[in-house]
Coordinates of N, CA and C in Angstrom, one line a residue:
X1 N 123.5 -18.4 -94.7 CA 124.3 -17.3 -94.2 C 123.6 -16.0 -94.3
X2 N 123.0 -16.3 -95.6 CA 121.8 -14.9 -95.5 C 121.1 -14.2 -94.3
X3 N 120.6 -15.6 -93.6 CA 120.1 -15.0 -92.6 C 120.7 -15.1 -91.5
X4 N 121.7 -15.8 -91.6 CA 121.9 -15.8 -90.2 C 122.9 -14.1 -89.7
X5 N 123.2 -13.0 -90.8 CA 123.9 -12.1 -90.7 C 123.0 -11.1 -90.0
X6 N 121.8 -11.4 -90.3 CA 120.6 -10.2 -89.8 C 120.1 -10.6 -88.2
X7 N 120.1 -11.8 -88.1 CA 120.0 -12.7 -86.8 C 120.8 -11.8 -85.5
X8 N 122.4 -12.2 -85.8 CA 123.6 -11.7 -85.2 C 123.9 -10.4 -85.3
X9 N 123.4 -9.5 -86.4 CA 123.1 -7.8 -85.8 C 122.3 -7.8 -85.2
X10 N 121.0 -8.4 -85.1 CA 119.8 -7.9 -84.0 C 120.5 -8.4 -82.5
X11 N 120.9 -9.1 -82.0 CA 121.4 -9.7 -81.5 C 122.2 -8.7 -80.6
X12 N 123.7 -8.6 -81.2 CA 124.5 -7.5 -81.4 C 123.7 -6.2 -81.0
X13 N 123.0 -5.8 -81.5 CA 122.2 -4.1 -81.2 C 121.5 -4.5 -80.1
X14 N 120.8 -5.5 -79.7 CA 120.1 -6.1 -78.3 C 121.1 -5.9 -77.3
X15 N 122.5 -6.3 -77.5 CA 123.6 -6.8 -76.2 C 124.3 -4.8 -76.0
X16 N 124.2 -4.7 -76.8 CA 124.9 -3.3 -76.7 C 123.6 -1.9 -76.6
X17 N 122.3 -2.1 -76.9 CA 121.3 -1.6 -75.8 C 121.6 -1.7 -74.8
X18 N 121.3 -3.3 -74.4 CA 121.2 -3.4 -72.9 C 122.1 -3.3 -72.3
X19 N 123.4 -2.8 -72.4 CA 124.3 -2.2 -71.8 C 123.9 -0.6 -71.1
X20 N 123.9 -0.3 -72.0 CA 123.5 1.3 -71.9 C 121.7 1.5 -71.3
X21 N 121.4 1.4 -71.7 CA 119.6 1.5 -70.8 C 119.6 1.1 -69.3
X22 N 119.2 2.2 -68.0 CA 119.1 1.9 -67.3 C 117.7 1.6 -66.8
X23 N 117.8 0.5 -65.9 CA 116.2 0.1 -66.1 C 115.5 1.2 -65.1
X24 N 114.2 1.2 -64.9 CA 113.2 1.9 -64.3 C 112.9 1.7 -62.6
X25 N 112.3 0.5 -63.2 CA 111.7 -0.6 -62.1 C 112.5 -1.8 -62.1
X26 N 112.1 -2.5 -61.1 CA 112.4 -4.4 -60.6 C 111.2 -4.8 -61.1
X27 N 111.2 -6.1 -62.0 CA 110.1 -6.8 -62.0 C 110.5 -8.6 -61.4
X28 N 109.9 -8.5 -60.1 CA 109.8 -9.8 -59.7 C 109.0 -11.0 -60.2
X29 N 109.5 -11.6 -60.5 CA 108.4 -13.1 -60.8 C 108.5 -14.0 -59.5
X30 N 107.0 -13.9 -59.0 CA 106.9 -14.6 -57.5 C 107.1 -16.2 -58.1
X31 N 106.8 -17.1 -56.4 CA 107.0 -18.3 -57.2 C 108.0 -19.2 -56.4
X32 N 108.5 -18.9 -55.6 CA 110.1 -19.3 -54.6 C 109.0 -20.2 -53.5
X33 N 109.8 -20.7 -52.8 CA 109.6 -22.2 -52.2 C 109.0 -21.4 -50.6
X34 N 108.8 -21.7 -50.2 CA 107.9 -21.2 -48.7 C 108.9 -20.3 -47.7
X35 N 111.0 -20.7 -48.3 CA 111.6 -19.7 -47.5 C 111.6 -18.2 -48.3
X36 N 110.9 -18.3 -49.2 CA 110.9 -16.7 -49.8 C 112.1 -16.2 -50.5
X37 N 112.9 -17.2 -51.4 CA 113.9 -17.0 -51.6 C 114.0 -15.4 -52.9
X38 N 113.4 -16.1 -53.3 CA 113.1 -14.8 -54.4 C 112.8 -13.1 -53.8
X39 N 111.8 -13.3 -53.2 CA 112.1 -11.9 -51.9 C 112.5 -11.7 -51.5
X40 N 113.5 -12.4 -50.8 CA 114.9 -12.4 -49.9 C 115.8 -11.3 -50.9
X41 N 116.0 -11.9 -51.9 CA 116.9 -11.2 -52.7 C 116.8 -10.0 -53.6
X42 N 115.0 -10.1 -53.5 CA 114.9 -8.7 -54.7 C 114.7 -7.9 -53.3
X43 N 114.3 -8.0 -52.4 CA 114.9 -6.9 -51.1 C 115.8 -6.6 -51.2
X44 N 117.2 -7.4 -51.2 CA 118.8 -7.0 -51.2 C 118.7 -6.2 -52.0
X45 N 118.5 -6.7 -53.1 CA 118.8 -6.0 -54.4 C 118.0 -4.4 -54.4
X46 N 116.8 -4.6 -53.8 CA 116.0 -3.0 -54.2 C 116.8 -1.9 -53.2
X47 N 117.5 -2.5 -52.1 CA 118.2 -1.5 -51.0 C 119.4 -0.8 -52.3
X48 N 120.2 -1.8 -53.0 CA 121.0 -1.1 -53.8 C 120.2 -0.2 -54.6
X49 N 119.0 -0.4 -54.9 CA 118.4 0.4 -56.2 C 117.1 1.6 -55.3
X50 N 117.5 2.4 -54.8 CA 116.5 2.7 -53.9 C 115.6 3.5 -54.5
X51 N 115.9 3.9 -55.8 CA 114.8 4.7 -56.6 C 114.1 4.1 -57.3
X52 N 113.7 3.0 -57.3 CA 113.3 2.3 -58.7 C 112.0 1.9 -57.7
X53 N 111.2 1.6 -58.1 CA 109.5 1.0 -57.7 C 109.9 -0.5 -57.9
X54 N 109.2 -1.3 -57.4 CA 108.9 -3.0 -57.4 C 107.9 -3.6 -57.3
X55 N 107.5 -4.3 -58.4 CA 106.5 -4.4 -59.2 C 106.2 -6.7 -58.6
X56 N 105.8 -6.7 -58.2 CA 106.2 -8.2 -57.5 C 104.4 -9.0 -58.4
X57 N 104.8 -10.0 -59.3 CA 104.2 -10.5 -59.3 C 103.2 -12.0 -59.1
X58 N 102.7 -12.3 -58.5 CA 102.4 -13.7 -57.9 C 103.1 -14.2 -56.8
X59 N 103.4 -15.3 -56.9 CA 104.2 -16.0 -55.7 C 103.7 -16.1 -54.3
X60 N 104.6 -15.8 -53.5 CA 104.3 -16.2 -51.8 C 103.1 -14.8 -51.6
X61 N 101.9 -15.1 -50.2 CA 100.9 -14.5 -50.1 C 101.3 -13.2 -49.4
X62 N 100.6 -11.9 -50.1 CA 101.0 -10.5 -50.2 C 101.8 -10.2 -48.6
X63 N 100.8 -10.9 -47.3 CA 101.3 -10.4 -46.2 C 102.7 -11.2 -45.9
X64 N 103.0 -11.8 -46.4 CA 104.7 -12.6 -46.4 C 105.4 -11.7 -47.3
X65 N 105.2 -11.5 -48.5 CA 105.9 -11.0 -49.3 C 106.0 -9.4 -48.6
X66 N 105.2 -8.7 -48.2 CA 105.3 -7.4 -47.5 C 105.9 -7.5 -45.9
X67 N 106.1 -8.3 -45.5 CA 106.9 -8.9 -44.1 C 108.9 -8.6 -44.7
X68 N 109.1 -9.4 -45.4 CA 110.1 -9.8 -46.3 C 110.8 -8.3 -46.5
X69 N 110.1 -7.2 -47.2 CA 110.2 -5.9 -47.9 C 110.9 -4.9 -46.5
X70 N 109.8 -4.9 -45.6 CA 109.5 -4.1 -44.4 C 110.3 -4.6 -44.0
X71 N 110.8 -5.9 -43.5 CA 112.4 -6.3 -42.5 C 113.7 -5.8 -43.0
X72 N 113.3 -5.4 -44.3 CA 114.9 -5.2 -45.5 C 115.1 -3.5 -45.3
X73 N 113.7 -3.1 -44.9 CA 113.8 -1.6 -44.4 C 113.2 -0.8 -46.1
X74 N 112.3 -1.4 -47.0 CA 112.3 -1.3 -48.2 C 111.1 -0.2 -47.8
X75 N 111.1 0.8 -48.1 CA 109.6 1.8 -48.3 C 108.3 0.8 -48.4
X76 N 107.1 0.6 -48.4 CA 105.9 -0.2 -48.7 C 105.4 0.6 -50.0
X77 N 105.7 2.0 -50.0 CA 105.6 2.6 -51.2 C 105.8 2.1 -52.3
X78 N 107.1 1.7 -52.2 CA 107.4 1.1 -53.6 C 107.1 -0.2 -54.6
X79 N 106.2 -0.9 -53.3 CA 106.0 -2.0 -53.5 C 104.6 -1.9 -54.7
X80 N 104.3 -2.6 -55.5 CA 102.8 -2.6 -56.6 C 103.2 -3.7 -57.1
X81 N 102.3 -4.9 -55.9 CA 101.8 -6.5 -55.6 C 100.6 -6.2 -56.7
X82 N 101.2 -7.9 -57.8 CA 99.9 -8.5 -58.4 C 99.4 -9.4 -58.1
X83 N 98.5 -10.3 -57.7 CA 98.4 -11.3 -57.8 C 96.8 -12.0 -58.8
X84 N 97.4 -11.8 -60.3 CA 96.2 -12.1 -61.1 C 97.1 -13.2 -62.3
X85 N 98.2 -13.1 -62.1 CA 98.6 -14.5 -62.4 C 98.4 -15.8 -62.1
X86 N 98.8 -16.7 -62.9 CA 98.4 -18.4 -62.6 C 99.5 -18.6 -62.8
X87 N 100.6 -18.3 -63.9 CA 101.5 -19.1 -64.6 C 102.9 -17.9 -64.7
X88 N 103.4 -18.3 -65.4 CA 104.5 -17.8 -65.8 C 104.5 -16.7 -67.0
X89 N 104.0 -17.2 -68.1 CA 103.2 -16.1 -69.1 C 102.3 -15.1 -68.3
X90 N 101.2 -15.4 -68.0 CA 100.4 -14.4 -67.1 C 101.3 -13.7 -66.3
X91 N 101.9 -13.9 -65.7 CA 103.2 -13.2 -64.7 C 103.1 -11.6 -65.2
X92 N 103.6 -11.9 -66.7 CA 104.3 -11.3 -67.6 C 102.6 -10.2 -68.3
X93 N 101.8 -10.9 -68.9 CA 100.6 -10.2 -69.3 C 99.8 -9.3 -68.8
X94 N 99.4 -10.3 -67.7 CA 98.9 -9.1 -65.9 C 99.4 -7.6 -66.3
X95 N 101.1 -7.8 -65.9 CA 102.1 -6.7 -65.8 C 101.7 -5.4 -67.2
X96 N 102.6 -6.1 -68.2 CA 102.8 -4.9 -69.1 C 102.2 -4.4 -69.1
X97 N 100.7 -3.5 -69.6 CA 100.3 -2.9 -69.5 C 100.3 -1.9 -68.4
X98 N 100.4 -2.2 -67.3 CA 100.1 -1.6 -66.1 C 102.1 -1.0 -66.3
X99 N 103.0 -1.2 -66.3 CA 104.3 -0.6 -66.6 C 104.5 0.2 -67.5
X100 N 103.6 0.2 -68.8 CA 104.0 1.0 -69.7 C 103.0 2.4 -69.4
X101 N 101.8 2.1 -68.9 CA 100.9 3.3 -68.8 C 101.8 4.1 -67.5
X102 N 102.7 3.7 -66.6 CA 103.9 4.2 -66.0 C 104.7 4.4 -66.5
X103 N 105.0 4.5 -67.6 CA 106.0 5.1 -68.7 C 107.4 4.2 -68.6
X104 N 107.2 3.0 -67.6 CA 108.3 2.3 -67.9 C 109.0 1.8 -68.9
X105 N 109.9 1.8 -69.5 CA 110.4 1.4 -70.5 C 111.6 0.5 -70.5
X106 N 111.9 0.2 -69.3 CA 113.1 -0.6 -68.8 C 113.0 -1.7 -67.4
X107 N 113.2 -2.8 -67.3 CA 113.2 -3.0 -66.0 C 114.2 -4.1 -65.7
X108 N 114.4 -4.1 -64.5 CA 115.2 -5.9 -64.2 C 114.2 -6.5 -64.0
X109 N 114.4 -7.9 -64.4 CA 113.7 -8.9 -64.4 C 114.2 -9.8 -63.5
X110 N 113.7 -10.1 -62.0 CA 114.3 -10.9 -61.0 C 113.2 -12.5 -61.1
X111 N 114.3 -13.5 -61.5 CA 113.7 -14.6 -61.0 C 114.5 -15.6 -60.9
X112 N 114.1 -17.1 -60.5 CA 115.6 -18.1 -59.9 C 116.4 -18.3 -61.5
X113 N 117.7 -18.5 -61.1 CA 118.4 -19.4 -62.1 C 117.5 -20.1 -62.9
X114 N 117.1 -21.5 -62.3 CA 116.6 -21.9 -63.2 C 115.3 -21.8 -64.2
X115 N 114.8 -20.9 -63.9 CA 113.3 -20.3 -64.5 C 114.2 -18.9 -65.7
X116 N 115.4 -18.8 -65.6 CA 115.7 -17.1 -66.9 C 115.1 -17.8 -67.6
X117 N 115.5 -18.5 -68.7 CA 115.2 -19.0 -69.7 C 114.2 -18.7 -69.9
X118 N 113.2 -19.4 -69.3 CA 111.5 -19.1 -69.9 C 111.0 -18.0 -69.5
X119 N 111.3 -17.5 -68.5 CA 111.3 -16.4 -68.5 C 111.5 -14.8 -69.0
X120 N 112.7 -15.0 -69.8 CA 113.4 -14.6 -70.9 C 113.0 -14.8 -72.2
X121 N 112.2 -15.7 -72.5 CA 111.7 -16.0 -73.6 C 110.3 -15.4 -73.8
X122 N 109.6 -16.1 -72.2 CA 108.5 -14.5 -72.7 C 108.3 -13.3 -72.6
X123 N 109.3 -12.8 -71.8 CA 109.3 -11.6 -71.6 C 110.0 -10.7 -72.7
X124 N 110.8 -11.4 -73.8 CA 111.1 -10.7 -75.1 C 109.7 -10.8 -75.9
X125 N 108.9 -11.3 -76.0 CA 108.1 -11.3 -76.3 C 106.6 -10.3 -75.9
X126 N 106.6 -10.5 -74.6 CA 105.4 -9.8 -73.7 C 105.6 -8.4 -74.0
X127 N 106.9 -8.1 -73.3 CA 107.3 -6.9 -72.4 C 107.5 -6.4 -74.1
X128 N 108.3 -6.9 -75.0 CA 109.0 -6.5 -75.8 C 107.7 -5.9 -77.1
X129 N 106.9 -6.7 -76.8 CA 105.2 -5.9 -77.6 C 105.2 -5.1 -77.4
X130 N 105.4 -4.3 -76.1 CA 105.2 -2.9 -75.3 C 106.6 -2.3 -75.7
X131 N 107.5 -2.8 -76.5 CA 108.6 -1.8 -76.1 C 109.8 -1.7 -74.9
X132 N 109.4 -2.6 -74.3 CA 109.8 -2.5 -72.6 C 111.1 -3.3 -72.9
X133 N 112.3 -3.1 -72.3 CA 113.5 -4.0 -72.2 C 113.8 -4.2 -71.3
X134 N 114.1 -5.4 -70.5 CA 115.2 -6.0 -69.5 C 116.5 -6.4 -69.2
X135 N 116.8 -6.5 -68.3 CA 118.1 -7.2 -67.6 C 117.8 -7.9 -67.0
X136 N 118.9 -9.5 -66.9 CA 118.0 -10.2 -66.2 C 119.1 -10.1 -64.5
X137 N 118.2 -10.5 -63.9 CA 119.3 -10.6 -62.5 C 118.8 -12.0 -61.9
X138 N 119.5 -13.3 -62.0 CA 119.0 -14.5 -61.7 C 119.3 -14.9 -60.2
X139 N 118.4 -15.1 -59.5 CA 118.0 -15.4 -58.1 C 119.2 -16.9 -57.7
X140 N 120.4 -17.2 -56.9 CA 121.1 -18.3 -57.8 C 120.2 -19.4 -56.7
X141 N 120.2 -21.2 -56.8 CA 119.9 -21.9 -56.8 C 120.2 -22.8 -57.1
X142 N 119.7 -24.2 -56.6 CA 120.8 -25.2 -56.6 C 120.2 -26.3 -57.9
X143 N 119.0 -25.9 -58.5 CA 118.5 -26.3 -58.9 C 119.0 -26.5 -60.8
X144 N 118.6 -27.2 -61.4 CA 119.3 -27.2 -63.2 C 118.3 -26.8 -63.7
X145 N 118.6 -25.8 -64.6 CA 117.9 -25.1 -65.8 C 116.3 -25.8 -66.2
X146 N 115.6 -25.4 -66.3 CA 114.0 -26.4 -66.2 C 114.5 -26.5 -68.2
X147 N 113.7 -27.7 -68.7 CA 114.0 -28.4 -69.9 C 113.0 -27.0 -70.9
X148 N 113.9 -27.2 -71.8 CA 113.8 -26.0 -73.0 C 112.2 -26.0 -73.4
X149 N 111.3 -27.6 -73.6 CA 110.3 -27.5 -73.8 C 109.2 -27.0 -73.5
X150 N 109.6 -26.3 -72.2 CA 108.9 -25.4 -70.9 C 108.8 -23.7 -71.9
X151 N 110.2 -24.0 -72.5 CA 110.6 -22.1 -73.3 C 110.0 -22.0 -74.2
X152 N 109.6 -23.3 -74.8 CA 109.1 -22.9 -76.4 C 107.7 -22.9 -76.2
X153 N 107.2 -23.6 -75.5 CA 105.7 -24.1 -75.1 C 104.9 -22.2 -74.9
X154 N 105.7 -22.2 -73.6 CA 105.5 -20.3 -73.1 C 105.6 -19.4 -74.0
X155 N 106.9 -19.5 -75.1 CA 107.3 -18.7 -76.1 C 105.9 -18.8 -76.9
X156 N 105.4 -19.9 -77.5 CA 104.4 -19.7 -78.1 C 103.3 -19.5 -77.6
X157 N 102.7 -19.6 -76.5 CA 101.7 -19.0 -75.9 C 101.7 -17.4 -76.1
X158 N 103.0 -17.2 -75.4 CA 102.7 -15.6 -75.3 C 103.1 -14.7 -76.5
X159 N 103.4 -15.5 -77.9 CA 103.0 -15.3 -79.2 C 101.6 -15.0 -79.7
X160 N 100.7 -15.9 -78.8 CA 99.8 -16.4 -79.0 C 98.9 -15.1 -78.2
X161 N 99.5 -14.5 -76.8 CA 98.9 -13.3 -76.2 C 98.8 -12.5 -77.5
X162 N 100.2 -12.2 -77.8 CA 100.4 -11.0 -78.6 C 99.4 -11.0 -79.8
X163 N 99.1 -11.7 -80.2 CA 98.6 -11.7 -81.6 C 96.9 -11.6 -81.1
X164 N 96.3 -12.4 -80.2 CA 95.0 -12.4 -79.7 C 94.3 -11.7 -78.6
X165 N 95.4 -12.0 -77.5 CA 95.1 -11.4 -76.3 C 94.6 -12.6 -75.4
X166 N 94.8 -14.0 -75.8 CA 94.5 -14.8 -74.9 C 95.9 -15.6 -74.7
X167 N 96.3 -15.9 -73.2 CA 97.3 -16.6 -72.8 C 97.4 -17.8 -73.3
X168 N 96.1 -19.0 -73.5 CA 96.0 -20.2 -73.3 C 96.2 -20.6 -71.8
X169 N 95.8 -19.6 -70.7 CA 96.2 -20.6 -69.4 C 94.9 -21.0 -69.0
X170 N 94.5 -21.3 -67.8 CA 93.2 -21.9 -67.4 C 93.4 -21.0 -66.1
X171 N 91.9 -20.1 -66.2 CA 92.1 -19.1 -65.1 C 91.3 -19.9 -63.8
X172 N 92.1 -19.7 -62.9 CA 91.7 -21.0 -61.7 C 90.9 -20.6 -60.9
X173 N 90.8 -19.0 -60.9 CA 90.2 -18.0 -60.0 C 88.5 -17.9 -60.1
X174 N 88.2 -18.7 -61.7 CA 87.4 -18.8 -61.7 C 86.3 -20.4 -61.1
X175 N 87.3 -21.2 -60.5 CA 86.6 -22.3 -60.3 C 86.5 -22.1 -58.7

């Protein structure tokens, strides 16, 4: 009980931040199937948010993903495409740095339904080294939740950034 009382205030103070904190930026996690579903929607989504920058990283190839933006009527401005990820953690590593030296301190985190999870898991971790907080806004899909062992695997990798500065992924860019 001891601990679980300190657990459920952090918890508690997390859910009632992230009420209140508006985020900055969109952070996309590329990655969606060849109809671009994930771009499809953080287009929708950035028309409602028309001040915030979008920060897209990986996924479908820059001139598709900038096709996608430009049909939605999205500025190109706002667009700051990565593509130095491999993985899902990298997604996340790539980024922070480059958001916080922008003084970001908030963002949405866009990715499908079934990928929050692990994605949520590293990014309290990644983002959350830097200080940075999220919201998530889940892309929906017909797809089931990917198995937990995907969350803890990533969770501990990007444990494993934080403390070293290495992901554990295998950089592909180099073969």
């Amino acid at each position: 009980m001891a601990f679980a009382l300190p657990l459920l205030m952090w918890w508690g103070y997390k859910e009632v931040k992230n009420q209140i904190v508006q985020p900055q930026a969109v952070l996309l996690l590329g990655g969606s199937t060849k109809n671009l579903e994930r771009e499809k929607f953080t287009a929708d989504f950035a028309k409602k948010h028309p001040n915030l920058p979008i920060w897209i990283s990986g996924g479908s190839p820059p001139r598709s993903t900038q096709k996608v933006f430009t049909r939605a009527g999205i500025d190109p401005d706002r667009l700051h495409l990565d593509y130095e990820a491999v993985d899902t953690v990298t997604n996340f590593t790539t980024l922070v740095d480059d958001l916080q030296a922008h003084g970001i301190k908030s963002v949405y985190l866009i990715t499908s339904d079934f990928h929050m999870r692990r994605a949520s898991v590293i990014g309290e971790i990644v983002l959350g080294s830097r200080g940075i907080e999220f919201k998530t806004v889940p892309v929906p899909s017909e797809k089931p939740p990917e198995p937990i062992e995907k969350s803890l695997r990533d969770g501990a990798r990007a444990i494993l950034w934080v403390a070293t500065g290495y992901t554990g992924a295998e950089d592909t860019r180099a073969k």
